[in-house]
């Protein structure tokens, strides 16, 4: 069977929100401290304590939104600890992530400064598990209120005259687990209660996000939607791709064989089933699709790199991770009517990072390059596609060999992203563009591939896996025939004369 993609250029299925390309940074391991915050006195080039190289790299991929401060950390975080002069900020124990000292040197002001430097919106996760309603309400007031308010005065005294815009606010994190081990009925009531006091000040409109289910906990989704859908703008979903067993051994980030590669692809593709089934529940309570499904934690989770603190969740990132990113983003596109935001876990030095750092050195991972190549889809129109793909089989299991999606941007250019999940065989594909009669097509292609499944970028070899121009295609009228490399992510950008 051949591989064939029909792109129906005249059928728009929805808008791919730029927020699908969001990220997540937690006070965990070396993500915030070292990865983002080095302090003003550091020899590492920084602006007000924040690494310049990391900010530049994040700007390049047009990060639209950043989620902070956790994660599990969020439900033990007390925002007042992280404001005021740094030398007097309270030290705390980071109980979730290795019991290390949390200096609170990176707090609300530093985070919102970071967002302004990147040019992205802020998504703050509030504390339901161990915080009070008042504490949450006052955090939002501190950030967004102007005029006469003791909290606005305190913010001014701490150096920020004008309020910030706060776009997204999460009412807790994983409250079924680290955020309080709650039952959905109990959390649904708490959600209704806490969100009442998350106020809109000075025209700032907060998009309220309820804590949603873990993976396939459909009862949680059902309960939350039944009890509180009218009071939320979004509800979260967390799903990680773990090739092995979460508790007994997740698998290595770099030492794996083709069997493990195949299992990883199976598990990454599961995102489609999860979104489909959660959407079916949401559709019953919210047929108009007003409430967004916010996949605010996703990505690969492996065993920590040997020799590193296991609680710091530091892992390398190979071409396999690039494929996980490519297929997952394609899945999000297909569900863009319901998936309004997604946040890859996590930005720097933790889990499926886009950036790794070591002292003053920084390396961009294969996942970073996928975000860079795919950024053309941000806020573009998703086009109807029909994909016929050969299977990629191993050990009696089968996954589709190819994954694809297509969009049209405001300037009228078409962007087609294609993943070949098979690490050993290239794939020929015929792409047919329907609904237009192009006089002439002008195509630019970029591909990301490697000569080995385990290939990754290191501080010594930062360019082992980097995008390259792609020219293994030819056109015939409105058809494009292309040859996709094994284990590759390819993006075609098409203009019409
Ligand atoms: O991303 C790491 C952790 O995974 C987060 O803190 C938590 O929300 C999830 O369990």
PDB file of N, CA and C in Angstrom, residues 125 194 307 435:
ATOM      1  N   UNK A 125      -0.198  28.564  38.140  1.00  0.00           N
ATOM      2  CA  UNK A 125      -0.976  27.520  38.806  1.00  0.00           C
ATOM      3  C   UNK A 125      -1.062  27.872  40.280  1.00  0.00           C
ATOM      4  N   UNK A 194     -12.962  28.123  45.208  1.00  0.00           N
ATOM      5  CA  UNK A 194     -11.744  28.917  44.979  1.00  0.00           C
ATOM      6  C   UNK A 194     -11.882  29.858  43.785  1.00  0.00           C
ATOM      7  N   UNK A 307      23.856   9.056  37.179  1.00  0.00           N
ATOM      8  CA  UNK A 307      24.804   9.999  37.797  1.00  0.00           C
ATOM      9  C   UNK A 307      24.162  11.316  38.176  1.00  0.00           C
ATOM     10  N   UNK A 435      -8.800  21.530  -4.201  1.00  0.00           N
ATOM     11  CA  UNK A 435      -9.513  22.775  -3.904  1.00  0.00           C
ATOM     12  C   UNK A 435      -8.787  24.007  -4.397  1.00  0.00           C
TER      13      UNK A 435
END
